[in-house]
Coordinates of C-alpha atoms in Angstrom, one line a residue:
M143 CA 0.0 0.0 0.0
A144 CA 3.0 2.3 0.0
S145 CA 2.9 3.4 -3.6
S146 CA 0.2 6.0 -4.6
K147 CA -0.1 4.2 -8.0
Q148 CA -1.0 1.0 -6.3
A149 CA -3.0 2.6 -3.5
I150 CA -5.9 0.5 -2.3
H151 CA -9.3 2.3 -1.9
V152 CA -11.2 1.6 1.3
T153 CA -14.6 2.8 2.3
V154 CA -15.2 2.9 6.1
I155 CA -18.8 3.1 7.4
V156 CA -20.2 3.8 10.8
L157 CA -23.8 4.8 11.2
G158 CA -23.1 6.7 14.4
D159 CA -21.7 10.1 15.4
L160 CA -18.3 10.0 13.7
G161 CA -16.7 12.2 16.3
R162 CA -17.6 9.6 19.0
S163 CA -16.6 6.5 17.0
P164 CA -12.9 6.3 17.9
R165 CA -12.3 2.7 16.7
M166 CA -13.5 3.4 13.2
R167 CA -11.6 6.7 13.1
Y168 CA -8.5 4.8 14.1
H169 CA -9.1 2.3 11.3
A170 CA -9.4 5.1 8.8
L171 CA -6.2 6.8 10.0
A172 CA -4.2 3.5 10.1
L173 CA -5.3 2.7 6.5
A174 CA -4.4 6.2 5.3
D175 CA -1.1 6.2 7.1
N176 CA -0.3 3.0 5.3
G177 CA -1.0 4.5 1.9
A178 CA -4.7 3.7 1.4
E179 CA -7.2 6.2 0.0
V180 CA -10.0 6.2 2.5
D181 CA -13.6 7.4 2.2
L182 CA -15.0 7.7 5.8
I183 CA -18.8 7.8 6.2
G184 CA -20.6 8.6 9.4
Y185 CA -23.1 10.9 11.0
A186 CA -22.3 14.6 11.6
G187 CA -22.3 15.7 15.3
S188 CA -19.2 16.0 17.4
A189 CA -16.2 17.8 16.1
L190 CA -13.7 15.6 14.3
P191 CA -10.0 15.6 15.4
Q192 CA -7.8 17.8 13.2
I193 CA -5.6 14.8 12.3
L194 CA -8.5 13.1 10.7
S195 CA -10.3 16.0 8.9
A196 CA -7.1 17.4 7.5
H197 CA -5.5 14.1 6.4
P198 CA -4.7 14.2 2.7
R199 CA -5.8 10.6 2.1
I200 CA -9.1 10.7 3.9
R201 CA -12.4 12.1 2.6
C202 CA -15.1 12.5 5.2
H203 CA -18.7 12.2 4.2
L204 CA -21.1 13.3 6.9
M205 CA -24.7 12.4 6.9
T206 CA -27.5 13.9 9.1
P207 CA -28.5 11.6 11.9
T208 CA -32.2 12.7 11.7
P209 CA -33.2 12.7 8.0
V210 CA -36.5 14.5 7.2
P211 CA -36.9 16.2 10.6
F212 CA -40.7 16.7 10.2
L213 CA -41.1 13.0 10.9
D214 CA -40.4 13.8 14.6
R215 CA -43.8 15.3 14.8
F216 CA -45.3 11.8 14.5
K217 CA -42.8 9.7 16.4
E218 CA -45.0 9.4 19.5
R219 CA -48.2 8.3 17.8
L220 CA -46.7 6.4 14.9
F221 CA -43.4 5.2 16.3
P222 CA -43.1 2.0 14.3
A223 CA -44.0 3.7 11.0
V224 CA -41.7 6.6 11.7
S225 CA -38.8 4.3 12.6
L226 CA -39.2 2.3 9.4
A227 CA -39.4 5.5 7.3
R228 CA -36.3 6.8 8.9
I229 CA -34.4 3.5 8.3
A230 CA -35.5 3.5 4.7
I231 CA -34.4 7.1 4.1
Q232 CA -31.0 6.5 5.8
G233 CA -30.5 3.3 3.8
L234 CA -31.2 5.0 0.5
R235 CA -28.9 8.0 1.4
L236 CA -26.1 5.6 2.4
L237 CA -26.5 3.5 -0.8
G238 CA -26.4 6.7 -2.9
L239 CA -23.1 7.7 -1.2
L240 CA -21.6 4.2 -1.7
L241 CA -22.6 3.9 -5.4
F242 CA -22.3 7.4 -6.8
V243 CA -20.2 9.6 -4.5
V244 CA -17.3 7.6 -2.9
R245 CA -14.5 6.3 -5.1
K246 CA -14.7 2.7 -6.2
P247 CA -13.4 0.7 -3.2
Q248 CA -11.6 -2.6 -3.1
V249 CA -12.7 -3.0 0.5
V250 CA -15.8 -1.9 2.4
L251 CA -15.3 -1.9 6.2
V252 CA -18.5 -1.5 8.2
Q253 CA -19.1 -1.2 12.0
N254 CA -21.7 -3.4 13.6
P255 CA -23.9 -2.4 15.4
P256 CA -25.9 -0.6 14.2
A257 CA -26.9 -3.4 12.0
V258 CA -29.9 -1.8 10.3
P259 CA -29.6 -0.6 7.6
A260 CA -25.8 -0.6 7.6
L261 CA -25.1 -4.3 7.0
A262 CA -27.6 -4.7 4.2
V263 CA -26.6 -1.5 2.4
A264 CA -22.9 -2.2 2.8
L265 CA -23.3 -5.7 1.4
V266 CA -25.3 -4.5 -1.7
A267 CA -22.8 -1.8 -2.4
A268 CA -19.8 -4.1 -2.0
R269 CA -21.2 -6.7 -4.4
L270 CA -22.3 -4.1 -7.0
R271 CA -18.8 -2.5 -6.9
S272 CA -16.9 -5.8 -6.7
A273 CA -15.4 -5.0 -3.3
R274 CA -14.6 -7.2 -0.2
L275 CA -16.9 -6.7 2.7
V276 CA -15.4 -6.7 6.2
I277 CA -17.5 -6.4 9.3
D278 CA -16.0 -5.0 12.5
W279 CA -18.1 -6.5 15.3
H280 CA -18.2 -4.2 18.3
N281 CA -21.2 -5.9 19.8
F282 CA -24.5 -7.4 18.5
G283 CA -27.4 -5.3 17.3
Y284 CA -29.9 -7.8 18.5
S285 CA -28.5 -7.8 22.1
V286 CA -28.6 -4.0 22.2
L287 CA -32.2 -4.1 20.9
A288 CA -33.0 -6.6 23.7
L289 CA -32.2 -3.9 26.3
K290 CA -35.3 -2.0 25.1
L291 CA -37.7 -4.8 24.0
G292 CA -36.6 -7.8 26.1
A293 CA -34.8 -10.9 24.9
S294 CA -38.0 -12.8 24.1
S295 CA -39.2 -10.1 21.6
R296 CA -39.8 -11.5 18.1
L297 CA -38.2 -8.4 16.7
V298 CA -35.0 -9.2 18.7
G299 CA -35.1 -12.7 17.2
A300 CA -35.5 -11.4 13.7
M301 CA -32.6 -9.0 14.2
R302 CA -30.3 -11.9 15.3
R303 CA -31.3 -13.9 12.2
Y304 CA -30.7 -10.8 10.0
E305 CA -27.2 -10.2 11.5
R306 CA -26.2 -13.8 11.2
A307 CA -27.4 -14.2 7.6
L308 CA -25.7 -11.1 6.4
G309 CA -22.6 -11.9 8.4
R310 CA -22.3 -15.2 6.6
L311 CA -22.2 -13.3 3.3
A312 CA -19.3 -11.0 4.3
D313 CA -15.7 -11.8 3.3
G314 CA -14.0 -11.1 6.6
H315 CA -14.7 -10.3 10.2
L316 CA -13.0 -8.4 13.0
A317 CA -13.9 -8.9 16.7
V318 CA -13.0 -6.9 19.8
S319 CA -12.5 -9.9 22.0
R320 CA -11.6 -13.6 21.9
A321 CA -15.0 -14.4 23.5
M322 CA -16.7 -12.6 20.6
Q323 CA -14.5 -14.4 18.1
A324 CA -15.5 -17.8 19.6
E325 CA -19.2 -16.8 19.4
L326 CA -19.0 -15.7 15.8
K327 CA -17.1 -18.8 14.8
T328 CA -18.9 -21.5 16.8
H329 CA -22.5 -20.3 16.9
W330 CA -22.8 -18.1 13.9
G331 CA -20.6 -20.0 11.5
L332 CA -18.6 -17.0 10.4
A333 CA -15.0 -17.2 9.1
P334 CA -12.4 -15.8 9.0
V335 CA -12.7 -13.9 12.3
D336 CA -9.7 -11.9 13.5
V337 CA -9.4 -10.4 17.0
I338 CA -8.3 -6.8 17.0
Y339 CA -8.2 -5.5 20.5
D340 CA -8.9 -1.9 21.2
R341 CA -5.6 -0.3 22.1
P342 CA -4.9 3.4 23.1
A343 CA -3.9 5.8 20.4
E344 CA -0.5 7.4 20.8
E345 CA -1.9 10.5 22.5
F346 CA -3.3 8.4 25.4
V347 CA -0.1 6.5 26.1
R348 CA 1.5 7.3 29.4
T349 CA 4.5 9.6 29.5
R350 CA 7.4 9.4 31.9
S351 CA 6.7 12.9 33.2
R352 CA 3.8 13.2 35.5
D353 CA 3.7 16.9 36.5
R354 CA 0.4 16.5 38.5
G355 CA 0.4 20.2 39.4
A356 CA 0.6 21.4 35.8
L357 CA -1.9 18.8 34.7
G358 CA -4.3 19.8 37.4
R359 CA -4.1 23.5 36.5
R360 CA -4.7 22.8 32.9
L361 CA -7.5 20.3 33.7
A362 CA -9.3 23.0 35.8
E363 CA -9.2 25.3 32.7
I364 CA -10.5 22.6 30.4
V365 CA -13.4 21.4 32.6
A366 CA -14.2 25.1 33.5
A367 CA -14.1 24.4 37.2
P368 CA -12.0 27.1 38.7
E369 CA -13.7 26.5 42.1
L370 CA -12.0 23.1 42.2
S371 CA -8.3 23.2 43.2
L372 CA -7.0 20.3 41.1
A373 CA -3.3 20.9 41.9
G374 CA -1.4 20.7 45.1
P375 CA -1.3 18.3 48.1
L376 CA -4.9 19.1 49.2
R377 CA -6.5 18.6 45.8
P378 CA -9.5 16.2 45.6
A379 CA -9.0 12.7 44.1
V380 CA -10.0 12.9 40.4
L381 CA -12.2 10.1 39.1
V382 CA -13.1 9.9 35.4
S383 CA -15.4 8.0 33.1
S384 CA -16.6 8.4 29.6
T385 CA -19.9 7.4 28.0
S386 CA -22.4 7.9 25.2
W387 CA -25.2 7.9 27.8
T388 CA -26.8 4.7 26.5
A389 CA -28.7 2.0 28.3
D390 CA -25.7 -0.3 28.6
E391 CA -24.0 2.1 31.0
D392 CA -25.1 1.7 34.6
F393 CA -24.8 5.2 36.1
D394 CA -27.6 4.5 38.6
L395 CA -25.1 2.1 40.2
L396 CA -22.4 4.9 40.3
L397 CA -24.7 7.4 42.0
D398 CA -25.7 4.7 44.5
A399 CA -22.0 4.1 45.3
L400 CA -21.1 7.7 45.5
S401 CA -24.1 8.4 47.8
R402 CA -22.9 5.5 50.1
C403 CA -19.4 6.9 50.1
D404 CA -20.6 10.3 51.1
R405 CA -22.7 9.0 53.9
T406 CA -19.8 7.0 55.3
L407 CA -17.4 10.0 55.1
R408 CA -19.9 12.3 56.8
A409 CA -20.5 9.8 59.6
R410 CA -16.7 9.7 60.2
G411 CA -16.4 13.5 60.2
D412 CA -13.9 13.5 57.4
G413 CA -14.8 17.0 56.4
A414 CA -13.6 18.3 59.8
R415 CA -10.1 16.8 59.3
G416 CA -9.6 18.4 56.0
F417 CA -10.6 15.6 53.7
P418 CA -10.3 17.1 50.2
G419 CA -13.0 14.9 48.7
L420 CA -13.6 13.3 45.3
A421 CA -14.2 15.1 42.0
V422 CA -15.9 12.9 39.4
F423 CA -15.8 13.9 35.8
I424 CA -17.9 12.1 33.2
S425 CA -17.2 13.0 29.6
G426 CA -19.7 12.3 26.8
E427 CA -22.9 13.4 25.2
G428 CA -26.2 11.4 24.7
Q429 CA -29.9 11.1 25.5
L430 CA -29.6 10.1 29.1
R431 CA -27.2 12.8 30.2
R432 CA -29.9 15.3 31.2
S433 CA -31.8 12.9 33.4
F434 CA -28.4 12.0 35.1
E435 CA -27.6 15.7 35.8
A436 CA -31.1 16.2 37.2
R437 CA -30.5 13.4 39.7
V438 CA -27.1 14.8 40.6
R439 CA -28.7 18.1 41.4
S440 CA -31.2 16.5 43.7
M441 CA -28.4 14.8 45.7
E442 CA -27.0 16.6 48.8
L443 CA -23.4 15.4 48.6
K444 CA -20.8 17.0 50.9
N445 CA -17.5 15.4 50.0
I446 CA -18.1 14.5 46.4
R447 CA -18.6 16.7 43.3
I448 CA -20.0 15.2 40.1
R449 CA -19.7 16.9 36.7
A450 CA -20.9 15.7 33.3
L451 CA -19.3 17.4 30.4
W452 CA -18.2 17.0 26.8
L453 CA -14.5 17.2 26.0
A454 CA -12.8 17.7 22.7
P455 CA -10.9 14.6 21.4
E456 CA -7.7 16.5 22.0
D457 CA -8.5 17.3 25.7
Y458 CA -9.8 13.9 26.8
P459 CA -6.4 12.3 27.0
L460 CA -5.3 15.0 29.4
L461 CA -8.2 14.3 31.6
L462 CA -7.0 10.7 31.9
R463 CA -3.4 11.6 32.6
A464 CA -4.5 14.0 35.3
A465 CA -6.9 11.6 37.0
D466 CA -6.3 9.2 39.8
L467 CA -8.9 6.5 38.9
G468 CA -10.9 5.4 35.9
L469 CA -14.5 4.3 36.2
C470 CA -16.1 1.9 33.8
L471 CA -19.9 1.4 34.2
H472 CA -20.3 -0.5 31.0
R473 CA -22.8 -3.4 31.3
S474 CA -22.3 -5.3 28.1
S475 CA -25.6 -6.3 26.4
S476 CA -23.9 -9.4 25.0
G477 CA -21.3 -10.0 27.6
L478 CA -18.7 -10.4 24.8
D479 CA -17.5 -6.9 24.0
L480 CA -14.7 -4.9 25.7
P481 CA -15.2 -1.1 26.2
M482 CA -12.5 1.0 24.5
K483 CA -12.5 3.5 27.4
V484 CA -10.7 0.8 29.5
A485 CA -7.9 0.5 26.9
D486 CA -7.5 4.3 26.9
M487 CA -7.4 4.4 30.7
L488 CA -4.8 1.7 31.0
G489 CA -2.7 3.3 28.2
A490 CA -2.6 6.5 30.3
G491 CA -1.4 4.5 33.3
L492 CA -4.7 4.9 35.1
P493 CA -6.1 2.1 37.4
V494 CA -9.7 1.2 36.7
C495 CA -12.7 0.3 38.8
A496 CA -15.0 -1.7 36.4
L497 CA -18.4 -3.2 36.6
D498 CA -17.9 -7.0 36.3
Y499 CA -20.3 -8.2 33.6
G500 CA -18.7 -11.5 32.7
P501 CA -15.5 -13.6 32.1
C502 CA -14.8 -11.6 28.9
L503 CA -13.4 -8.8 31.0
A504 CA -10.5 -11.0 32.1
E505 CA -9.0 -10.6 28.6
E506 CA -8.1 -7.0 29.6
L507 CA -8.6 -6.5 33.3
K508 CA -7.1 -8.5 36.3
H509 CA -8.7 -7.9 39.6
G510 CA -6.2 -6.7 42.1
E511 CA -3.5 -6.2 39.5
N512 CA -4.5 -3.4 37.1
A513 CA -8.1 -3.0 38.2
L514 CA -10.8 -3.6 40.8
L515 CA -14.0 -5.3 39.7
F516 CA -17.4 -4.7 41.4
S517 CA -20.9 -6.1 40.9
N518 CA -23.0 -3.5 42.7
G519 CA -23.0 -0.1 44.3
T520 CA -22.0 -1.4 47.8
E521 CA -18.9 -3.1 46.4
L522 CA -17.9 0.0 44.4
A523 CA -18.5 2.3 47.4
Q524 CA -16.2 0.1 49.5
Q525 CA -13.5 0.1 46.8
L526 CA -13.6 3.9 46.6
L527 CA -13.3 4.2 50.4
D528 CA -10.4 1.7 50.4
L529 CA -8.6 3.8 47.8
F530 CA -9.3 7.3 48.9
S531 CA -10.7 7.6 52.4
Q532 CA -7.3 8.5 53.9
L533 CA -6.8 11.5 51.7
P534 CA -4.6 13.5 51.6
E535 CA -2.4 10.6 52.7
P536 CA -1.1 8.3 49.8
S537 CA -3.1 5.2 48.9
P538 CA -0.9 2.0 49.0
L539 CA -3.6 0.1 47.0
L540 CA -3.8 2.7 44.3
D541 CA 0.0 3.0 44.1
R542 CA 0.3 -0.8 43.7
L543 CA -2.2 -0.9 40.9
R544 CA -0.5 2.0 39.1
R545 CA 2.9 0.3 39.5
N546 CA 1.6 -2.9 38.0
I547 CA 0.2 -1.0 35.0
E548 CA 3.4 0.9 34.4
A549 CA 5.4 -2.4 34.6
A550 CA 3.1 -4.1 32.0
P551 CA 4.0 -4.2 28.3
Q552 CA 2.5 -1.2 26.5
R553 CA 0.9 -1.7 23.1
T554 CA -0.5 1.0 20.9
W555 CA -3.3 1.0 18.4
S556 CA -0.9 1.3 15.5
E557 CA 1.1 -1.7 16.6
E558 CA -2.0 -3.8 17.1
W559 CA -3.4 -2.7 13.8
N560 CA -0.3 -3.3 11.7
E561 CA 0.1 -6.8 13.2
R562 CA -3.5 -8.0 13.2
A563 CA -5.8 -5.8 11.2
R564 CA -3.8 -4.8 8.2
S565 CA -4.0 -8.0 6.3
A566 CA -7.5 -8.9 7.6
I567 CA -9.0 -5.7 6.2
T568 CA -7.0 -5.2 3.0
G569 CA -5.9 -8.8 2.2
I570 CA -2.4 -7.4 1.8
S571 CA 0.3 -8.2 4.4
A572 CA 3.5 -6.2 4.9
D573 CA 5.5 -9.1 3.5
H574 CA 3.8 -8.9 0.1
E575 CA 4.1 -5.2 -0.7

């Protein structure tokens, strides 16, 4: 892929907010950096990183996430009809882009989920343009739908059959975990399936210099919280999470845990001894954010501050480097996917407290080594107290977790991609250039 005369053309599709789809952006950047010409299709919304929008080998095609806005007037009374109309319009617009706008690709790479209409349209376009179709399985559309309709819904069953049938017609598959790879191979009959773990991009990778004072001051500017002293020995412990505010993130559990922590700290009179408290920052945008903020406002917390915000892609890595602990509230709908936020946190040298939703997590997190796993709010509250209740004194447990992370081998996205994804997507290995 090094020569421009021999450059392969790849179309990358994600029917989601492109600015909040890091894995597909990373695919596009890796392909372009390896000499491919890339057409990247996604929804407009969050700002795109400059490195992506200005790349000479990447053309971004942004679609509106809500085609024909007047349909919103009828979504309450005619929800099924409006949903079908929206899917049909989105499908036709995507097909038009793939057939008449983007350059003729040799490979079409599509994210799943969402499965409807992305998989069907990508398959039709790939066949009409004689291109390989590769599906990057982040999760399953049917399991996400089951969160709303229940696992016994006929529509959920139909979605699973749809994903499985179209998956069998694809030419290649990427999976985010070995557990998902096994599911796709054994129960779905798909092949070949290559595991491409989420790894942190270079901007997340920890640096040797950890000037916590400078990071804290810069962080206070970015999060617009001048009332919080985020530098110095009496600064609060900084906890961070990120989310798209969807149903597979259990922030009710987080609020329960933080409320329990605050009650314990009040009962012990920690405020009287100068306890600096906890500052919890949650980065992201989505439908459930407003209801979460309303609940936070109704809570009377004394030792804990909670702030939901949206950070630019360039600022989020700084938040991780300045933080003391990462929080992962992801409750996988399938039990087989791994959240990218955890890879970013570990890349920044940040220990993680993660909701334990199944054995799949062991592929990335080891309880007591680089993370603490919890199952409910009571367990998370106790872990936070174990880690931070002696502030401003150091936390031996937190220091041990951080040392283990720093001693572990570090692998970036580009290294993972070049070794595992390059040939799986393009069909071209480095040895055959």
